[in-house]
Short mmCIF file of C-alpha atoms in Angstrom, two decimals:
data_model
loop_
_atom_site.label_atom_id
_atom_site.label_comp_id
_atom_site.label_asym_id
_atom_site.label_seq_id
_atom_site.Cartn_x
_atom_site.Cartn_y
_atom_site.Cartn_z
CA MET N 1414 37.85 124.10 169.45
CA ILE N 1415 34.30 123.62 167.73
CA GLU N 1416 34.88 126.08 164.85
CA LYS N 1417 38.38 124.37 164.50
CA TYR N 1418 36.47 121.14 164.11
CA TYR N 1419 33.66 122.34 161.87
CA ARG N 1420 36.32 123.73 159.80
CA ARG N 1421 37.79 120.34 159.33
CA MET N 1422 34.65 119.09 158.33
CA LEU N 1423 33.97 121.58 155.65
CA GLU N 1424 37.74 120.94 154.38
CA GLY N 1425 37.08 117.40 153.75
CA VAL N 1426 33.47 118.07 151.83
CA PRO N 1427 33.98 116.70 148.42
CA SER N 1428 31.60 119.63 146.82
CA GLY N 1429 33.37 123.18 146.57
CA LEU N 1430 32.25 125.50 149.15
CA VAL N 1431 32.69 129.51 149.10
CA VAL N 1432 31.05 131.73 151.64
CA THR N 1433 30.79 135.51 150.98
CA ASP N 1434 29.84 138.55 153.36
CA LYS N 1435 27.33 141.18 152.32
CA ASN N 1436 29.67 143.00 150.04
CA LEU N 1437 30.57 139.61 148.22
CA LYS N 1438 34.07 139.41 149.57
CA VAL N 1439 34.78 135.90 150.22
CA VAL N 1440 35.52 135.08 153.91
CA TYR N 1441 35.74 131.50 153.18
CA SER N 1442 36.34 128.64 150.88
CA ASN N 1443 37.26 124.88 151.15
CA ALA N 1444 40.07 122.60 149.79
CA ALA N 1445 37.74 121.58 146.81
CA PHE N 1446 36.88 124.84 145.79
CA ARG N 1447 40.26 126.00 145.71
CA ALA N 1448 41.43 122.85 144.05
CA LEU N 1449 39.19 124.36 141.05
CA PHE N 1450 40.98 127.44 140.90
CA PRO N 1451 44.22 127.02 141.57
CA LYS N 1452 45.58 130.50 140.51
CA GLY N 1453 43.00 131.98 143.17
CA ARG N 1454 43.39 133.49 146.25
CA ARG N 1455 41.79 132.69 149.77
CA ARG N 1456 40.37 136.02 150.16
CA GLY N 1457 38.97 138.96 148.35
CA ASN N 1458 36.30 139.42 145.99
CA LEU N 1459 34.77 136.48 143.61
CA GLY N 1460 37.30 137.44 140.80
CA THR N 1461 40.40 137.17 142.62
CA VAL N 1462 39.09 133.86 144.79
CA THR N 1463 38.64 132.29 141.52
CA GLY N 1464 41.39 133.47 139.44
CA CYS N 1465 39.05 135.15 136.99
CA SER N 1466 40.89 136.27 133.70
CA ARG N 1467 38.43 139.16 133.00
CA GLY N 1468 39.73 141.81 135.55
CA ALA N 1469 39.90 139.93 138.83
CA GLU N 1470 40.69 142.88 140.73
CA ARG N 1471 37.79 145.20 139.49
CA CYS N 1472 35.21 142.14 140.01
CA GLY N 1473 31.95 143.42 141.03
CA THR N 1474 32.77 147.24 139.00
CA SER N 1475 34.17 146.25 135.97
CA ASP N 1476 31.64 145.88 132.82
CA CYS N 1477 31.94 142.31 132.46
CA ALA N 1478 30.33 141.54 136.51
CA LYS N 1479 27.53 142.89 135.13
CA GLY N 1480 26.82 139.45 133.08
CA CYS N 1481 28.78 137.26 135.34
CA LEU N 1482 26.56 134.60 136.63
CA LEU N 1483 28.76 134.21 139.27
CA VAL N 1484 28.57 137.45 140.68
CA GLN N 1485 24.38 137.45 140.00
CA ALA N 1486 23.98 133.98 141.96
CA PHE N 1487 25.36 135.77 144.78
CA GLU N 1488 23.66 138.96 144.39
CA ASP N 1489 20.42 137.26 143.94
CA ALA N 1490 20.58 135.18 146.80
CA LEU N 1491 21.57 138.09 149.19
CA TYR N 1492 19.24 140.38 148.36
CA SER N 1493 16.05 138.15 148.08
CA ASP N 1494 17.16 136.16 150.87
CA ARG N 1495 16.41 132.88 149.32
CA PRO N 1496 18.73 130.22 147.66
CA THR N 1497 19.27 130.48 144.27
CA MET N 1498 20.65 127.77 141.35
CA GLN N 1499 22.76 128.93 138.50
CA ARG N 1500 24.68 126.84 135.77
CA VAL N 1501 28.13 129.11 135.74
CA THR N 1502 30.88 129.27 133.37
CA VAL N 1503 34.18 131.20 134.61
CA SER N 1504 37.14 131.79 132.69
CA ALA N 1505 39.84 131.21 135.41
CA ASP N 1506 43.71 131.57 135.10
CA GLY N 1507 45.31 127.96 135.08
CA GLU N 1508 48.83 126.29 134.79
CA ASP N 1509 48.40 126.84 130.91
CA GLY N 1510 46.46 129.91 130.90
CA ALA N 1511 43.29 130.86 130.62
CA ARG N 1512 40.47 128.30 130.87
CA GLU N 1513 36.65 127.38 131.19
CA ILE N 1514 35.34 125.97 134.09
CA SER N 1515 31.64 125.16 134.19
CA PHE N 1516 29.62 123.86 137.21
CA VAL N 1517 25.88 124.08 138.92
CA LEU N 1518 26.11 126.42 141.56
CA THR N 1519 23.79 127.05 144.61
CA VAL N 1520 23.87 129.94 146.87
CA LYS N 1521 22.11 129.77 150.24
CA PRO N 1522 21.90 132.77 152.65
CA ILE N 1523 23.20 131.76 155.96
CA GLY N 1524 22.43 134.78 157.79
CA ASP N 1525 24.42 137.86 159.06
CA GLY N 1526 24.59 138.92 155.67
CA LEU N 1527 26.84 135.88 154.71
CA CYS N 1528 25.84 133.57 151.50
CA MET N 1529 26.99 129.98 150.75
CA GLY N 1530 27.86 128.78 147.49
CA VAL N 1531 28.11 124.92 146.87
CA ILE N 1532 29.60 123.31 143.56
CA ASP N 1533 27.34 120.42 143.50
CA ASP N 1534 27.85 119.29 140.17
CA ALA N 1535 31.54 117.85 139.61
CA LEU N 1536 30.69 116.03 136.91
CA GLN N 1537 30.15 119.37 134.87
CA THR N 1538 33.43 120.50 135.69
CA GLU N 1539 35.37 116.92 134.89
CA ILE N 1540 33.28 117.53 131.17
CA ALA N 1541 34.50 121.18 131.12
CA GLY N 1542 37.96 120.00 131.44
CA GLU N 1543 37.52 117.06 128.49
CA LEU N 1544 35.75 119.72 126.73
CA ARG N 1545 38.84 121.83 126.77
CA GLN N 1546 41.04 119.14 126.08
CA ALA N 1547 38.96 118.59 122.59
CA LYS N 1548 38.80 122.15 121.92
CA SER N 1549 42.85 122.08 122.02
CA ILE N 1550 42.62 119.24 119.54
CA GLN N 1551 40.56 120.55 117.44
CA GLN N 1552 42.53 123.83 117.27
CA LYS N 1553 45.42 121.71 116.42
CA LEU N 1554 43.65 120.11 113.23
CA LEU N 1555 43.20 123.53 111.59
CA PRO N 1556 45.28 124.45 108.57
CA ALA N 1557 48.67 125.60 109.74
CA GLY N 1558 49.98 127.90 106.96
CA LYS N 1559 49.53 130.64 104.52
CA TRP N 1560 50.46 129.21 101.31
CA VAL N 1561 49.72 126.18 99.42
CA ALA N 1562 50.49 125.45 95.75
CA GLY N 1563 51.90 128.89 95.31
CA LYS N 1564 48.55 130.47 96.45
CA ARG N 1565 48.26 132.70 99.37
CA TYR N 1566 45.43 132.04 101.85
CA SER N 1567 43.52 133.34 104.97
CA TYR N 1568 40.91 131.95 107.05
CA MET N 1569 38.84 132.63 109.86
CA TYR N 1570 37.41 129.93 112.67
CA ILE N 1571 35.00 131.08 115.42
CA PRO N 1572 33.19 128.32 117.04
CA CYS N 1573 30.32 129.56 119.20
CA ARG N 1574 30.86 126.84 121.55
CA ASP N 1575 33.99 125.01 122.89
CA ILE N 1576 33.70 122.42 119.99
CA GLY N 1577 32.96 123.71 116.61
CA GLY N 1578 30.69 122.36 113.60
CA ASP N 1579 32.88 123.65 111.03
CA LEU N 1580 35.54 122.78 109.05
CA PRO N 1581 38.22 124.51 106.78
CA GLU N 1582 40.59 122.02 104.95
CA ILE N 1583 43.21 123.69 102.84
CA PHE N 1584 45.66 121.44 100.57
CA ALA N 1585 47.19 120.64 97.43
CA VAL N 1586 46.78 118.09 94.77
CA ASP N 1587 48.64 117.58 91.89
CA GLY N 1588 50.29 120.95 92.12
CA SER N 1589 46.77 122.81 92.39
CA ALA N 1590 45.66 124.52 95.74
CA CYS N 1591 42.34 123.37 97.15
CA GLY N 1592 39.86 124.62 99.55
CA VAL N 1593 37.26 122.80 101.51
CA ILE N 1594 34.51 124.25 103.87
CA ALA N 1595 32.08 121.63 105.78
CA ASP N 1596 29.16 122.66 107.85
CA VAL N 1597 27.70 120.36 110.13
CA SER N 1598 24.18 119.52 111.58
CA GLY N 1599 24.34 120.41 115.47
CA LYS N 1600 26.50 122.22 117.70
CA GLY N 1601 28.69 120.94 120.31
CA ILE N 1602 30.28 117.32 120.91
CA SER N 1603 28.10 115.89 118.51
CA ALA N 1604 29.06 118.14 115.85
CA GLY N 1605 32.87 118.18 116.55
CA MET N 1606 32.44 114.62 116.30
CA LEU N 1607 31.04 114.49 112.91
CA THR N 1608 33.53 117.16 111.81
CA ALA N 1609 36.57 114.70 112.84
CA PHE N 1610 34.62 112.23 110.72
CA VAL N 1611 34.24 114.63 107.34
CA LYS N 1612 38.13 115.63 108.05
CA ALA N 1613 39.20 111.84 107.98
CA ALA N 1614 36.66 110.93 105.21
CA TYR N 1615 37.05 113.53 102.80
CA ASP N 1616 39.38 112.47 100.13
CA LYS N 1617 42.46 114.91 99.66
CA THR N 1618 43.80 112.81 96.94
CA ALA N 1619 41.07 113.22 94.30
CA TYR N 1620 41.67 115.79 91.61
CA SER N 1621 37.71 116.30 90.90
CA PRO N 1622 35.98 117.99 93.92
CA ALA N 1623 32.40 116.44 92.73
CA ALA N 1624 34.35 112.82 93.15
CA ALA N 1625 35.49 113.85 96.57
CA ILE N 1626 32.34 114.81 98.08
CA SER N 1627 30.62 111.93 96.08
CA ALA N 1628 33.04 109.41 97.90
CA LEU N 1629 32.59 111.39 101.43
CA SER N 1630 28.58 110.83 100.75
CA THR N 1631 28.98 106.96 100.49
CA ARG N 1632 31.23 106.72 103.72
CA PHE N 1633 28.64 108.89 105.11
CA ARG N 1634 25.40 106.81 104.38
CA GLU N 1635 27.63 103.76 105.57
CA LEU N 1636 27.45 105.53 109.59
CA GLY N 1637 23.81 104.70 109.29
CA LEU N 1638 22.95 108.44 111.04
CA ASP N 1639 19.10 109.30 111.09
CA GLU N 1640 18.03 112.36 109.27
CA LYS N 1641 18.90 114.67 111.57
CA ASN N 1642 22.46 114.42 110.93
CA TYR N 1643 23.83 115.99 107.35
CA VAL N 1644 26.57 117.82 106.04
CA THR N 1645 27.19 120.82 104.01
CA VAL N 1646 30.06 120.93 101.74
CA ALA N 1647 31.81 123.69 99.19
CA ALA N 1648 35.02 122.91 97.33
CA ALA N 1649 36.83 124.08 95.12
CA ARG N 1650 40.28 123.54 92.83
CA ILE N 1651 42.29 126.30 91.97
CA ASP N 1652 44.09 125.51 88.93
CA GLU N 1653 46.68 127.84 86.60
CA HIS N 1654 43.94 129.68 84.97
CA SER N 1655 40.60 128.29 86.20
CA ILE N 1656 38.41 127.34 89.61
CA THR N 1657 36.60 123.66 89.34
CA TYR N 1658 34.08 123.49 92.05
CA SER N 1659 31.39 121.52 93.59
CA MET N 1660 28.72 121.73 96.48
CA ALA N 1661 26.70 119.46 98.64
CA GLY N 1662 23.55 121.38 100.21
CA HIS N 1663 25.78 124.50 100.76
CA ASN N 1664 23.43 127.55 100.28
CA VAL N 1665 25.95 130.25 100.89
CA PRO N 1666 27.40 131.11 97.73
CA ILE N 1667 31.46 130.95 96.66
CA LEU N 1668 32.41 134.38 95.81
CA LEU N 1669 34.81 135.37 93.36
CA LYS N 1670 36.09 138.96 93.29
CA SER N 1671 37.68 140.09 90.10
CA GLY N 1672 38.15 143.53 88.27
CA GLY N 1673 34.30 143.31 86.52
CA GLY N 1674 33.25 143.06 90.45
CA ILE N 1675 31.80 139.80 92.55
CA THR N 1676 30.74 136.83 90.91
CA ARG N 1677 28.36 134.99 93.32
CA ILE N 1678 28.87 131.09 92.37
CA MET N 1679 25.93 128.32 93.17
CA LEU N 1680 25.44 124.88 92.46
CA ASN N 1681 22.21 123.19 93.19
CA SER N 1682 23.09 119.74 95.04
CA PRO N 1683 21.51 117.72 98.22
CA PRO N 1684 23.95 117.83 101.56
CA VAL N 1685 25.88 114.94 102.59
CA SER N 1686 23.32 112.58 104.53
CA ASN N 1687 21.02 109.63 104.09
CA TRP N 1688 17.66 111.87 102.64
CA PHE N 1689 18.48 110.26 99.24
CA ASP N 1690 19.61 106.59 98.10
CA ASP N 1691 21.66 107.87 95.33
CA PRO N 1692 22.37 111.47 95.52
CA GLY N 1693 24.12 113.35 92.40
CA TYR N 1694 27.15 115.88 92.66
CA PHE N 1695 28.70 117.59 89.82
CA GLU N 1696 31.33 120.52 89.00
CA ASP N 1697 31.91 123.14 86.97
CA THR N 1698 34.59 125.53 85.80
CA ILE N 1699 35.06 129.38 86.12
CA ALA N 1700 37.93 131.37 85.06
CA TYR N 1701 40.05 133.82 86.75
CA LYS N 1702 42.58 136.28 86.41
CA ARG N 1703 45.90 137.41 88.70
CA GLY N 1704 44.58 139.55 91.37
CA ASP N 1705 41.23 138.18 91.85
CA ILE N 1706 39.70 136.77 95.76
CA LEU N 1707 38.21 133.56 95.76
CA VAL N 1708 36.04 133.35 99.08
CA LEU N 1709 34.10 130.07 100.67
CA LEU N 1710 31.81 130.73 103.69
CA THR N 1711 29.26 129.19 106.09
CA ASP N 1712 26.00 130.17 106.87
CA GLY N 1713 27.12 131.40 110.41
CA VAL N 1714 28.42 134.51 108.46
CA THR N 1715 25.55 134.73 106.39
CA GLU N 1716 22.86 134.13 108.85
CA CYS N 1717 24.54 136.12 111.82
CA ARG N 1718 21.61 138.06 113.46
CA ASN N 1719 21.63 141.20 115.36
CA ALA N 1720 19.72 142.30 118.53
CA ALA N 1721 17.07 143.50 116.01
CA GLY N 1722 17.04 140.20 114.27
CA GLU N 1723 18.49 141.51 111.19
CA MET N 1724 20.77 139.24 109.28
CA PHE N 1725 24.54 140.07 108.25
CA GLY N 1726 23.49 138.12 104.84
CA VAL N 1727 25.46 137.34 101.69
CA ASP N 1728 25.20 141.20 100.94
CA GLY N 1729 26.82 141.77 103.81
CA ALA N 1730 29.92 139.60 103.25
CA MET N 1731 30.22 140.91 99.51
CA ARG N 1732 30.35 144.58 100.81
CA THR N 1733 33.40 143.45 102.95
CA LEU N 1734 34.79 141.65 99.98
CA SER N 1735 34.47 145.07 97.77
CA TYR N 1736 36.36 147.10 99.93
CA ALA N 1737 39.23 143.97 100.33
CA ARG N 1738 42.36 144.08 98.29
CA THR N 1739 43.88 140.91 99.69
CA GLY N 1740 42.35 137.96 101.11
CA GLU N 1741 43.93 138.66 104.46
CA GLU N 1742 42.54 141.71 104.45
CA PHE N 1743 39.03 140.43 103.97
CA ILE N 1744 39.09 138.02 106.61
CA LYS N 1745 40.23 140.72 109.29
CA ASP N 1746 37.50 143.02 107.97
CA LEU N 1747 34.97 140.36 107.97
CA GLU N 1748 35.66 139.12 111.24
CA HIS N 1749 35.95 142.81 112.69
CA ASN N 1750 32.22 143.54 110.70
CA LEU N 1751 30.57 140.46 112.22
CA ARG N 1752 31.61 141.37 115.78
CA ALA N 1753 30.33 144.83 115.27
CA PHE N 1754 27.07 143.75 113.96
CA CYS N 1755 26.46 141.19 116.37
CA PRO N 1756 29.24 141.01 119.62
CA GLU N 1757 27.63 137.54 120.56
CA LEU N 1758 27.89 135.15 117.57
CA ASN N 1759 25.28 132.29 117.77
CA ASP N 1760 26.39 129.88 115.20
CA ASP N 1761 29.86 129.03 114.19
CA VAL N 1762 31.59 131.49 111.68
CA THR N 1763 34.18 130.26 109.28
CA ALA N 1764 35.61 131.86 106.33
CA ILE N 1765 38.59 130.91 103.72
CA ALA N 1766 40.09 133.70 101.20
CA PHE N 1767 42.41 133.01 98.35
CA ASP N 1768 44.81 135.56 96.66
CA LEU N 1769 44.55 134.05 93.01
#
């Protein structure tokens, strides 16, 4: 009778509760916990109970468990016999596929080899839901097709967090294909809001890339943001035999692969910011031939670092491009090479490649 009474009390607690035994098998979870993981089961290992999308049936034995903060939190509390607190992100199966659930977990040993985990930061879980929705919206704003104004293109967009601070844009102006790549300061939600501003403020009807960047700069200064906020931009318009390009503080070169090798295109100019009262933006033109490949990158590619602290660099991008026969092949090889070089990307990674 008393046990049933206590269980009713725990079922009504608004914080998620889960209890594991000495083998990290779940022996109890309350309603609030189960509501967070609707695809999970009442009993089993932690992966099964949360509905983890990364090998739930083998949780605790699979390779991903070695880096799982949820498993680590319970192991630490069990073996140290002391409470632990850990911020945890779990990839769990939901109604619309895998979703990231983030929360603060406190695990306390309660005797007889049992540990109780308490999710005591419900706000984090709510924010995680909002981030998932924002991520979905941002993904839907990415370029949708593979052709623009008769030019085939491919691109890669890998945000290092749920919300990215890079922006790839591809559109047509007066029959010419245009590509724009922007990288805003910061990461996460604030960066995502700034990229949304750039997407809305960039004039896609302007024939001149420099004029479009100048107009973006004017609108940016009207926001009155502090000096920590800025945007770097590289923009190119592809005409019948030439490419007209402009840059704003974008220190990663535009790359053009031709029969004669790879040309690195640079153009010194300040970023879009409040650093200067009247910044000047210029453009230049370079010829191309059929079969060439034009590439725009962000510094997430070139400044990607491996465990030894080495950078992938412009040279890494150029080596990848030197072997590519098409823009699509370059993008696929670039992602493969970057992930082999640095499995855990620590910055947003974006690249656009046009087949000319």
